[in-house]
Coordinates of C-alpha atoms in Angstrom, one line a residue:
X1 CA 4.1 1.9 30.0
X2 CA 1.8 4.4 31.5
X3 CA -1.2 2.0 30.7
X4 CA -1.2 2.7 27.4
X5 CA -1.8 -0.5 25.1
X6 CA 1.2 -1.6 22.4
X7 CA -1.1 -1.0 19.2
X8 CA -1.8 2.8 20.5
X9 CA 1.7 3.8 19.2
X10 CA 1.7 4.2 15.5
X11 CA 3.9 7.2 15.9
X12 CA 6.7 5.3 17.4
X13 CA 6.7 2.4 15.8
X14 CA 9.3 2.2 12.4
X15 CA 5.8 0.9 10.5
X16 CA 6.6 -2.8 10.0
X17 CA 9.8 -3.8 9.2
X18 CA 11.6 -1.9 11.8
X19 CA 13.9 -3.3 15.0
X20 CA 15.0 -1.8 17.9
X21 CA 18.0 -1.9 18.9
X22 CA 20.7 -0.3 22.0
X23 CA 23.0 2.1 21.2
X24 CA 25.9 -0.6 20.2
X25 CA 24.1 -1.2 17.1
X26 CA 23.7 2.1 15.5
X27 CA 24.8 2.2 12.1
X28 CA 27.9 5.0 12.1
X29 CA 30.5 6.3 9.9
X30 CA 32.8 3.4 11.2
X31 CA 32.8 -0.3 11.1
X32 CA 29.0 -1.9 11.5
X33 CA 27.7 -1.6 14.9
X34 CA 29.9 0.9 16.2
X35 CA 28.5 4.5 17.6
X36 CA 29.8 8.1 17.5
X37 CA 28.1 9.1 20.8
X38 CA 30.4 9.6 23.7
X39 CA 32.3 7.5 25.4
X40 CA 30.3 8.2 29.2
X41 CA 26.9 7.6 27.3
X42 CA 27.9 4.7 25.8
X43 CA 28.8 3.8 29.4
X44 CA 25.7 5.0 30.7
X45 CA 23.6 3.2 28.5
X46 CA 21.8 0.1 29.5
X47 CA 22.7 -3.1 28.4
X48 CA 19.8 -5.0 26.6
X49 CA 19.1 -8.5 24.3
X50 CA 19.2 -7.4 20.4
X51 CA 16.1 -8.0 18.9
X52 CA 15.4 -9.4 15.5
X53 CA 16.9 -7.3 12.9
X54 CA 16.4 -6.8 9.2
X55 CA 19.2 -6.8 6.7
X56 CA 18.9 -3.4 5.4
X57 CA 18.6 -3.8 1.3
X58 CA 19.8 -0.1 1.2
X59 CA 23.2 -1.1 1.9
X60 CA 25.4 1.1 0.1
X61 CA 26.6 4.4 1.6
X62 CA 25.8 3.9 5.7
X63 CA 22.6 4.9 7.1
X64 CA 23.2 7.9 9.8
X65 CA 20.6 8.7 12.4
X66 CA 17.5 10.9 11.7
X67 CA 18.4 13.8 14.2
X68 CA 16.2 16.4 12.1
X69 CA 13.4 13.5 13.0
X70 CA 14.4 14.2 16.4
X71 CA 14.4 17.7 16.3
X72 CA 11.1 17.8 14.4
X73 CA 9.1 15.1 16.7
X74 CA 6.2 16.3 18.9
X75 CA 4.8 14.4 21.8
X76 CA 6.9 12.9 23.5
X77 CA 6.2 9.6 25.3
X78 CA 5.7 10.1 29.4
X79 CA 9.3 9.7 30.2
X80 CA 11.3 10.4 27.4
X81 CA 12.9 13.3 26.8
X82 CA 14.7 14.5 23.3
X83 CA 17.8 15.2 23.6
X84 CA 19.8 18.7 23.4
X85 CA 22.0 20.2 21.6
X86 CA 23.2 22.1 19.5
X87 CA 20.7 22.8 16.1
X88 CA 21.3 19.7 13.2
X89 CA 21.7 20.6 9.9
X90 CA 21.9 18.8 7.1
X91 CA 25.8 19.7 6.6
X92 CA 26.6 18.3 10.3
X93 CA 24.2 15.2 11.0
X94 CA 26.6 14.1 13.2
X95 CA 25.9 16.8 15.9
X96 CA 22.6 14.8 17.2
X97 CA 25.3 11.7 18.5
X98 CA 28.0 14.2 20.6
X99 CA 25.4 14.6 22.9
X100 CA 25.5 13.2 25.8
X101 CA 22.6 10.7 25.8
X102 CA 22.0 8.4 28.8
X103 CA 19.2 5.8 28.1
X104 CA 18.8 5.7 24.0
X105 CA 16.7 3.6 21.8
X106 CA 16.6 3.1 18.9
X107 CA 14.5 2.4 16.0
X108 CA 15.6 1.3 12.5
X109 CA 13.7 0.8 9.3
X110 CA 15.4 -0.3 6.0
X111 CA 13.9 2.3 3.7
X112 CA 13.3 5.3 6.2
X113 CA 15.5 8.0 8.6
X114 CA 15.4 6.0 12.0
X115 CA 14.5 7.2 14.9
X116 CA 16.2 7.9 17.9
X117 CA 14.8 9.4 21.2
X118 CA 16.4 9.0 25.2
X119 CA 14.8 7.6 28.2
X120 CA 15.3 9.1 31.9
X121 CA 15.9 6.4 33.3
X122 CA 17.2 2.7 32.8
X123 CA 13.5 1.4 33.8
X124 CA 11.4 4.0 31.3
X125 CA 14.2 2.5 28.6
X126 CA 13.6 -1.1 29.6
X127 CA 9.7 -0.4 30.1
X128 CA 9.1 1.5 26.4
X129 CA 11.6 -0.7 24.3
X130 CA 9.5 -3.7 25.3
X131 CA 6.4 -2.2 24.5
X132 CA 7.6 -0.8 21.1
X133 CA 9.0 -4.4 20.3
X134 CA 5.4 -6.0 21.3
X135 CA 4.2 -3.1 18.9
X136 CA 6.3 -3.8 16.1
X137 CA 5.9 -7.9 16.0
X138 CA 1.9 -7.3 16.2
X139 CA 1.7 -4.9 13.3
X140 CA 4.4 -6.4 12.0
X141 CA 2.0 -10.1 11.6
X142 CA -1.6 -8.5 11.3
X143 CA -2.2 -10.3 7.9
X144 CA 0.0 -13.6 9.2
X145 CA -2.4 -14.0 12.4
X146 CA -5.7 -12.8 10.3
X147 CA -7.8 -15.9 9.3
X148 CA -9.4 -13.9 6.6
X149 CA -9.2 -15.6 3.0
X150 CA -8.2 -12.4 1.6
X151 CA -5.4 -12.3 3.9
X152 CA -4.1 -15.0 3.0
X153 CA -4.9 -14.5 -0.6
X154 CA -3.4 -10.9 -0.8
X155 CA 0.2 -13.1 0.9
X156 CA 0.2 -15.7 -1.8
X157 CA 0.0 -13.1 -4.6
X158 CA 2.8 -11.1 -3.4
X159 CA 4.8 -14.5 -2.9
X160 CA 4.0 -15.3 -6.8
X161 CA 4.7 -11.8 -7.7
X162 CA 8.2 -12.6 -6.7
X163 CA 8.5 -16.0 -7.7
X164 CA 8.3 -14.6 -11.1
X165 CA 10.9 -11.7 -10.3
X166 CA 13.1 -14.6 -9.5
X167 CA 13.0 -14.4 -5.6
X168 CA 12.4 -17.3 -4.2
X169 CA 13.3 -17.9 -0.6
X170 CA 11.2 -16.6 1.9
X171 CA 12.2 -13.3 3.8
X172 CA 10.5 -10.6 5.8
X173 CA 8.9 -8.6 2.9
X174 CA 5.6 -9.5 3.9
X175 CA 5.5 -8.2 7.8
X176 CA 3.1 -5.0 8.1
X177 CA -0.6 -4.2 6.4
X178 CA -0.8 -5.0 2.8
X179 CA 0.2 -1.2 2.1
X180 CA 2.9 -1.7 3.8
X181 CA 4.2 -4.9 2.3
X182 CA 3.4 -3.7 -1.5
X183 CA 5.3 -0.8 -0.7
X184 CA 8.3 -3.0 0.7
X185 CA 8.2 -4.9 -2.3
X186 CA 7.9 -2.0 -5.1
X187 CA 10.8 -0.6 -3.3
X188 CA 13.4 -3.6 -3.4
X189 CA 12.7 -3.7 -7.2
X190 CA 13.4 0.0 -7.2
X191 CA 16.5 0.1 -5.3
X192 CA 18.9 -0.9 -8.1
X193 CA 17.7 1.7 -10.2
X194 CA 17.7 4.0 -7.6
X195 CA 21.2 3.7 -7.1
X196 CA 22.6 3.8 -10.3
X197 CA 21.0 6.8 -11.1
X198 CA 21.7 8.7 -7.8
X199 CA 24.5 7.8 -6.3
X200 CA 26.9 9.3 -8.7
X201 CA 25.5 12.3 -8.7
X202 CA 24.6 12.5 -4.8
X203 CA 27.5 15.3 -3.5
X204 CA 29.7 15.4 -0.3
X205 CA 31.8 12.8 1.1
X206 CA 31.5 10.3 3.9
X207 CA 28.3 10.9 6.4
X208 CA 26.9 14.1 4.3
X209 CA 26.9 11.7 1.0
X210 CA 25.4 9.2 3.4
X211 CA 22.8 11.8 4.6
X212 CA 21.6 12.9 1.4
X213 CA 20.8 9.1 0.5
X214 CA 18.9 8.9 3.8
X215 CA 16.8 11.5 3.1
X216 CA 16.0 10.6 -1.3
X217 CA 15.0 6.6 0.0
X218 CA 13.0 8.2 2.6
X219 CA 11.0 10.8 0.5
X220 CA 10.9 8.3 -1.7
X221 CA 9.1 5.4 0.5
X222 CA 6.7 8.3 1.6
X223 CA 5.7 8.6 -1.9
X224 CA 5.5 4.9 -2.9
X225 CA 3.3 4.2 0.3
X226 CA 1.4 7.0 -0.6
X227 CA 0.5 6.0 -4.2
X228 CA 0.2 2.1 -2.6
X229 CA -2.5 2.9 -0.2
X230 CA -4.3 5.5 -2.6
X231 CA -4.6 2.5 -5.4
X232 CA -5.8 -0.1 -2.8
X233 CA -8.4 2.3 -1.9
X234 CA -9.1 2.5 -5.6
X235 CA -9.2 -1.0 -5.8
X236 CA -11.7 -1.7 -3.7
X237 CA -15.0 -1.5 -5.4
X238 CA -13.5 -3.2 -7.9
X239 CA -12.2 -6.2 -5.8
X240 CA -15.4 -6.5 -4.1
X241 CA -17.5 -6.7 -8.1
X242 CA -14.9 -8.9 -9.1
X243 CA -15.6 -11.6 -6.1
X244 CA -19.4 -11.4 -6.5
X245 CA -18.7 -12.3 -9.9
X246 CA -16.4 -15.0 -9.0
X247 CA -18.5 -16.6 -6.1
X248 CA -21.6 -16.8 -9.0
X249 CA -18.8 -18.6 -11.4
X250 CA -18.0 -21.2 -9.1
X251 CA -21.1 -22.4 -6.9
X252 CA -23.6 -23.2 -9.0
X253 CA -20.9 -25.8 -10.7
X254 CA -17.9 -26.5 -7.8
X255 CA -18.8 -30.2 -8.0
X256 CA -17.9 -30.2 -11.9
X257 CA -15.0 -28.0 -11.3
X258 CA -13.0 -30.2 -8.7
X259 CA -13.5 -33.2 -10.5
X260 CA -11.8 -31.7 -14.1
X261 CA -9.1 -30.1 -11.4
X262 CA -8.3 -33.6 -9.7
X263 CA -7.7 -35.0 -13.0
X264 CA -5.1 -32.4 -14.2
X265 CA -3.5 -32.9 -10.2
X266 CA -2.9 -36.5 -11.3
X267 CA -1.6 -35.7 -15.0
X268 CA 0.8 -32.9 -13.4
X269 CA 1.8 -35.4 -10.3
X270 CA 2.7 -38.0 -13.2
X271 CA 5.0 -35.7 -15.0
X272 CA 6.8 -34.3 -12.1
X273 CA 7.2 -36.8 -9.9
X274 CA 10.7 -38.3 -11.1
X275 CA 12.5 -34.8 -10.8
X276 CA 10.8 -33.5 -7.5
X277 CA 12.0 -37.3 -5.8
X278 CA 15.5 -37.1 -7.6
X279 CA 15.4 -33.5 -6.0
X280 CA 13.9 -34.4 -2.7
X281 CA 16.4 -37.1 -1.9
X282 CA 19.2 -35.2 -3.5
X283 CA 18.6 -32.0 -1.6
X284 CA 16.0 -31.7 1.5
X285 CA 15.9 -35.3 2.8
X286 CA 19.7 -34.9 4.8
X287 CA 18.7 -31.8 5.8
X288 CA 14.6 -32.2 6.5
X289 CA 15.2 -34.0 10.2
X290 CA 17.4 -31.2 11.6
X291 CA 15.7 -28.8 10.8
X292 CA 12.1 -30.2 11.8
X293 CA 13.9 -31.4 15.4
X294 CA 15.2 -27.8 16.2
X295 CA 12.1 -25.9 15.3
X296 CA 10.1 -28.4 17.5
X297 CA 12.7 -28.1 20.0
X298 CA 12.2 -24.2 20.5
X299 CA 8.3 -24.6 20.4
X300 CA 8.9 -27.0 22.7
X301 CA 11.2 -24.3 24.9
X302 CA 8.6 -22.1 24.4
X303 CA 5.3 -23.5 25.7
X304 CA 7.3 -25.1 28.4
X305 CA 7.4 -21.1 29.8
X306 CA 3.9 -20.4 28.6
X307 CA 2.8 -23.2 30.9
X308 CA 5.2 -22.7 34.0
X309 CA 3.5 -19.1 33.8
X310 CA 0.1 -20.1 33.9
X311 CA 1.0 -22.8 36.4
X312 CA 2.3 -20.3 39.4
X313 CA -0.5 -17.5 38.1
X314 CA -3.3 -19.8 39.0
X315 CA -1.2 -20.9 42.0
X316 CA -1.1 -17.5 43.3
X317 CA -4.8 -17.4 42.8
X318 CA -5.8 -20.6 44.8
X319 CA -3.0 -19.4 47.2
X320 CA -4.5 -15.9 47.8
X321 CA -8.2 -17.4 47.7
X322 CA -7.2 -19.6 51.1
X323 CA -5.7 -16.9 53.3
X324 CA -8.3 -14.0 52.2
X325 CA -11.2 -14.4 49.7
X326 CA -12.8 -11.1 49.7
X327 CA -9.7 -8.9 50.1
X328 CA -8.2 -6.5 47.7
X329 CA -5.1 -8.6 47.4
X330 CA -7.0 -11.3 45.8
X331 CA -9.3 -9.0 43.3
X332 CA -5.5 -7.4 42.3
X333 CA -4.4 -11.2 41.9
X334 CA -7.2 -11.6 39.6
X335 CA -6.6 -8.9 37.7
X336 CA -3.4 -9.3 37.5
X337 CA -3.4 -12.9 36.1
X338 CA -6.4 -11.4 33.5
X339 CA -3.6 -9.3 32.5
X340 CA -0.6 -11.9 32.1
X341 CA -1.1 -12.3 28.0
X342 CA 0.0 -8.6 27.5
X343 CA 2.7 -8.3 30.2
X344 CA 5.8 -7.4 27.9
X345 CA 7.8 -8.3 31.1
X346 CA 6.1 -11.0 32.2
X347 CA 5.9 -12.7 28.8
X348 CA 9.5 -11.9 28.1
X349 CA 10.3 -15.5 29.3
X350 CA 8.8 -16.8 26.7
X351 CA 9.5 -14.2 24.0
X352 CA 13.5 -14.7 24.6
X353 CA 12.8 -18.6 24.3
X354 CA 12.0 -18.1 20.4
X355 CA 14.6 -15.9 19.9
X356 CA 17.3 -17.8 21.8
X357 CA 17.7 -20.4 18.1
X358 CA 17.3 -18.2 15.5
X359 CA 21.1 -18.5 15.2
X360 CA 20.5 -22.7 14.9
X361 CA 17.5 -22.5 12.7
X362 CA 19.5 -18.9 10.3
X363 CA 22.1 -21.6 9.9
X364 CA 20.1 -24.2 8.9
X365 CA 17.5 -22.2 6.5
X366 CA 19.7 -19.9 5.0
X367 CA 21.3 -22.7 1.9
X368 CA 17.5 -23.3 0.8
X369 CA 17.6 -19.4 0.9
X370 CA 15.5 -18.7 4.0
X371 CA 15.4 -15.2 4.8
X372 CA 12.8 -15.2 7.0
X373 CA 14.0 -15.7 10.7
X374 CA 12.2 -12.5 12.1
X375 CA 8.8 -13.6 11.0
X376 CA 9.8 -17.0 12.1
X377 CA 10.8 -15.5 15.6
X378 CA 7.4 -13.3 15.3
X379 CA 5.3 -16.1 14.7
X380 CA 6.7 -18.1 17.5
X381 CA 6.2 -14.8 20.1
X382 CA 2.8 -14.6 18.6
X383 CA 1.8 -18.6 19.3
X384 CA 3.1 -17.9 22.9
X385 CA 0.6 -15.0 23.9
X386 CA -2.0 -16.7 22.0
X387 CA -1.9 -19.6 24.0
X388 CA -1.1 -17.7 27.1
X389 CA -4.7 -15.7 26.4
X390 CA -6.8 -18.8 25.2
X391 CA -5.7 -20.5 28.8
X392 CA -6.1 -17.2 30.9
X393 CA -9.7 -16.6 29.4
X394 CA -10.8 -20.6 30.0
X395 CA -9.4 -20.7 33.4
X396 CA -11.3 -17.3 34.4
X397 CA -14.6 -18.9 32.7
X398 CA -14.6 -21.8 34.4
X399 CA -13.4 -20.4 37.6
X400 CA -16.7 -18.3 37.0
X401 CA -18.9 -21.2 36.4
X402 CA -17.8 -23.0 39.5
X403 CA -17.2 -20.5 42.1
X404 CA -20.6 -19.4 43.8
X405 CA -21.5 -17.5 47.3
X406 CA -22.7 -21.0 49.2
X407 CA -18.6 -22.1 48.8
X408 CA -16.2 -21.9 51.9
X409 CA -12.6 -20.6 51.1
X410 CA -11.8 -24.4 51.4
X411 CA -14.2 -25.6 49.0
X412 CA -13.4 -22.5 46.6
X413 CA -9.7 -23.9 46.5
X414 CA -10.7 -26.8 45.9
X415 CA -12.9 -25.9 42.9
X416 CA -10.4 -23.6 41.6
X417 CA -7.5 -26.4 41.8
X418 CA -9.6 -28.9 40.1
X419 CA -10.5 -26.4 37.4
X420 CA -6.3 -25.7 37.3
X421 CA -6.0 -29.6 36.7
X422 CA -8.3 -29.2 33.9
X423 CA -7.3 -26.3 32.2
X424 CA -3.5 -27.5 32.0
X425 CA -4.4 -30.6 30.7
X426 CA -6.6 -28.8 28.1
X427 CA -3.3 -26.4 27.4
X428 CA -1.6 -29.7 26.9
X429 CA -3.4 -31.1 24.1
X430 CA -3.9 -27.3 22.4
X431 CA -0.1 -26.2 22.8
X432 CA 0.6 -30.1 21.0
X433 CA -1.7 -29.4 18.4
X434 CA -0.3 -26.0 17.7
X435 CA 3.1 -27.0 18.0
X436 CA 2.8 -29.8 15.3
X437 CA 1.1 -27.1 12.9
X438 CA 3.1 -24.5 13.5
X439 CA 6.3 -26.8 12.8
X440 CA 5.0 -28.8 9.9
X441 CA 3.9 -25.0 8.0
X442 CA 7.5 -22.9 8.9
X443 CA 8.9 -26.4 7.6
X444 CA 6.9 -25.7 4.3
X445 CA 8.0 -22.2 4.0
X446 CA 11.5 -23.1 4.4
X447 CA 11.5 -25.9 1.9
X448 CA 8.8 -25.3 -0.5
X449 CA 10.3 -22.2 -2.5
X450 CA 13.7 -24.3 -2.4
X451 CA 12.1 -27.1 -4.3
X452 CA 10.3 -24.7 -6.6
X453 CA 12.9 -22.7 -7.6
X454 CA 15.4 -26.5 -8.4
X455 CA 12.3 -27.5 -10.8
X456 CA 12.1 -24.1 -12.8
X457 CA 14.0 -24.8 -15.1
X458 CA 12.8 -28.5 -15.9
X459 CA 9.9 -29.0 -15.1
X460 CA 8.1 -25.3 -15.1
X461 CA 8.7 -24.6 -18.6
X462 CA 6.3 -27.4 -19.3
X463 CA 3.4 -26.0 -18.1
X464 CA 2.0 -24.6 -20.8
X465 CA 1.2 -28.0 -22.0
X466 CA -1.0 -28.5 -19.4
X467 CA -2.9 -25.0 -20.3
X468 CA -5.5 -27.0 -22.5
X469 CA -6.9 -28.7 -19.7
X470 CA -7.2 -26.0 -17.1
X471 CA -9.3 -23.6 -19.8
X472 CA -11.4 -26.4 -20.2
X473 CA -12.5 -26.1 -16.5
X474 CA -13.7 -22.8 -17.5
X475 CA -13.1 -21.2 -14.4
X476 CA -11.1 -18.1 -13.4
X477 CA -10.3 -19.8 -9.7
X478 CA -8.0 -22.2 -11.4
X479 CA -4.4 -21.9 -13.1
X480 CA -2.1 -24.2 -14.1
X481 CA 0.8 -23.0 -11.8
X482 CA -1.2 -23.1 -8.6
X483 CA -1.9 -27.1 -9.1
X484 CA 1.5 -27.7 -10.1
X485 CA 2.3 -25.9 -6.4
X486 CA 0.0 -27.8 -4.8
X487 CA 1.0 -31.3 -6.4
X488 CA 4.7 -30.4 -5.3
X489 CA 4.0 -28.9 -1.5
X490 CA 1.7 -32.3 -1.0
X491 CA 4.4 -34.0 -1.7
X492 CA 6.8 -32.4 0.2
X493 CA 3.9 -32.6 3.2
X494 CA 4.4 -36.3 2.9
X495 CA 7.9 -36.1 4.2
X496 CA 7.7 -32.8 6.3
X497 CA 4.4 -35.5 8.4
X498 CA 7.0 -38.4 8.4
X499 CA 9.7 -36.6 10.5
X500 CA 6.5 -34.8 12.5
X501 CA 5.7 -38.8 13.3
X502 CA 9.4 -39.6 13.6
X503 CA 10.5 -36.7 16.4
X504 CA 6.9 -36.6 18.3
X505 CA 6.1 -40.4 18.5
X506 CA 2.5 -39.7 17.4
X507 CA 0.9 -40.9 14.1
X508 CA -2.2 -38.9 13.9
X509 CA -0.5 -35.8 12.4
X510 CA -3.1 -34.0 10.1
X511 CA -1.5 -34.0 6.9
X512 CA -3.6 -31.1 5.9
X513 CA -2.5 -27.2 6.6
X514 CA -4.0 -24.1 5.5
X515 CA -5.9 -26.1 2.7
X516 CA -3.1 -28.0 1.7
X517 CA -3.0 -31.7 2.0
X518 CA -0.6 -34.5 1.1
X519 CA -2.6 -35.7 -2.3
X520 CA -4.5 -33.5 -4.5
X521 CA -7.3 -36.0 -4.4
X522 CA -7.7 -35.2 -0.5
X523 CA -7.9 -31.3 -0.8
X524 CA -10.9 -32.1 -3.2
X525 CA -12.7 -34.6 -0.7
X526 CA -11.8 -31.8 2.4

């Protein structure tokens, strides 16, 4: 709102594992979801769709409002106004929610005071909650959409880390920068701790004892993210010696090195093949098709939106270019269609698509202890304006190309119409492609960590055995645990492809995904 962009609000946004949410879902004294303001605010108050929320891992004593955050804010956003009142202390944080507030948001976080500010209006609400929701799902997914191998690195060691604390079902832990998610981790392992030694001692009764824990977790997650950022600063040099050193390991003998690799792949595929079928068929196979149908079924929802947008968009602009070529109107039409990727209102058609199933696909995930529906929705939301700004940026280039000063405004619609004919077909094959990947890796993620976690205790403690032959490699890049996981996941591939071919009618499905590929043998040759 105001023309500023989504990613200029790092003061607003609840860093990366906040939602927003209306006024009916503020966490009170009472039963969940239930307010203390005012009956005529609560009436006052604009209706609007939930977004995704995370399960607070604080739960405990309930989570009151920050109102001293409130009362201590500076800057307030063109249109938003804090509200008044009498002054909050720390023995009444309750005062902040008898004020008569017309147009709240709300923005939660799991480990720090929320924040809470009032709109004038029902459009200023409407207009900065869905900017602050863009904000939030794009710094929530900065290292998801980065293609950078230390991105993706930095996600598979935190996904380990846990493995071996016994967690492993995906879950949100990783949305935000890589601060931010270390922090997110350190403090779920702190929390029970944290509690035992705190609550007892924490004074007060009802929202004062509840207010006291607010502000301990808060202070501290400011310290945790703190020390977090200052050691991956620290780390740096070191990171950066330690992959020279690495990179002048492995070229000069990568040949050598795949070779020994493909023949442990084959020795661990032989050894755990019995259990991972007898769990496969015993646990995912019943399950595998539903799940793999309703995924592509909202991606499916999804682009269908993305493409009825462009479709009218470059309508409007053939439209506009017939009745007045040189005019303002059709400069602002250009614009305007320029613009469409980063419309939160606009794009809103599409964003409610992927959010419309989480319910279906919480259902399904959550017995293989899937945890991880707002990334899921997030990812989907992110595919949708990536698709939407690849489209919008070939359709302009090629209108570009085509469109010169010798054209009529008869010839120039035809051009551009032919180039719309084009494009869409070209959105086609990208949004299919897309869709298959996208569905075959959130499969993965939902079914991988299962099947890990069923063969700990058989087939993992075994391992070791296999040490011998990974030393002999003599390389650092290998371990014995990560070709074990990639013996098992191109296995699982194997099926997750099968229903891909089975739902979609198509049999050229890559088998291969982030590096991963059915057989070990294959990720070598690739």
């Amino acid at each position: 709102p105001g023309g500023r962009h989504v990613e200029e609000l790092p003061a607003l946004l609840p860093w990366a594992a906040g939602s927003l949410c209306p006024a009916a879902d503020l966490p009170g004294a009472g039963s969940p979801g239930t307010s203390r303001m005012s009956t005529a605010a609560q009436q006052k108050a604009a209706p609007s769709p939930r977004a995704p929320r995370t399960p607070n891992p604080a739960a405990g004593p309930p989570t009151p409002v920050a109102a001293d955050l409130l009362r201590s804010a500076r800057g307030w956003p063109p249109g938003v106004v804090q509200p008044q009142g009498r002054e909050h202390t720390q023995e009444d944080p309750d005062s902040l929610l008898e004020v008569p507030v017309s147009f709240p948001l709300f923005l939660q976080h799991p480990f720090r005071r929320h924040l809470c500010f009032s709109a004038t209006t029902r459009e200023t609400q409407r207009a900065w909650k869905l900017a602050l929701q863009g904000g939030i799902r794009l710094r929530g997914t900065v290292l998801q959409r980065s293609q950078a191998p230390a991105a993706r690195a930095f996600l598979d060691a935190v996904r380990l880390h846990r493995q071996h604390q016994g967690h492993f079902g995906d879950d949100d832990v990783t949305l935000g920068s890589d601060a931010e998610v270390l922090t997110a981790v350190l403090m779920r392992e702190l929390l029970p701790a944290l509690r035992a030694q705190t609550l007892p001692s924490l004074r007060g009764a009802g929202r004062a004892r509840a207010w006291a824990w607010t502000e301990l977790l808060d202070a501290v997650h400011a310290v945790v993210l703190a020390r977090v950022s200052a050691g991956l600063r620290a780390f740096q040099p070191e990171k950066d010696e330690l992959l020279e050193s690495l990179e002048r390991t492995i070229r000069p003998d990568v040949d050598h090195t795949l070779q020994l690799r493909a023949r442990v792949a084959g020795r661990l595929q032989a050894y755990v093949q019995g259990p991972l079928e007898s769990c496969l068929r015993r646990e995912v196979d019943a399950k595998l098709p539903r799940v793999t149908r309703t995924l592509l079924s909202t991606m499916e929802a999804v682009i269908k939106a993305v493409q009825t947008l462009l479709a009218q968009g470059m309508d409007r602009l053939c439209r506009h270019l017939r009745q007045n070529p040189s005019g303002p109107r059709l400069r602002m039409e250009v614009y305007s269609f320029g613009e469409m990727p980063w419309d939160p209102e606009l794009m809103q058609t599409c964003y409610r698509e992927a959010e419309r199933s989480q319910g279906r696909l919480g259902q399904l995930g959550a017995p293989f202890g899937f945890l991880g529906m707002r990334s899921l929705v997030f990812g989907i939301q992110d595919l949708a304006q990536q698709l939407m700004a690849d489209t919008v940026a070939t359709f302009l280039q090629l209108a570009d190309q085509c469109l010169t000063a010798a054209l009529d405004c008869d010839q120039a619609a035809q051009q551009l119409e032919k180039v719309r004919g084009r494009v869409l077909k070209k959105f086609e094959s990208d949004s299919g492609s897309a869709q298959r990947k996208f569905t075959q890796g959130w499969v993965l993620c939902i079914f991988l960590p299962f099947v890990l976690s069923q063969l700990e205790p058989s087939c993992k403690k075994e391992l070791p055995g296999f040490e011998g032959d990974v030393l002999a490699v003599g390389s650092q890049a290998l371990t014995t645990e990560g070709i074990y996981e990639d013996v098992i996941r191109g296995v699982l591939l194997q099926r997750i492809n099968r229903e891909l071919r089975k739902a979609l009618g198509a049999s050229d499905i890559s088998c291969t995904l982030a590096g991963c590929s059915e057989s070990p043998g294959e990720k070598e040759e690739a």
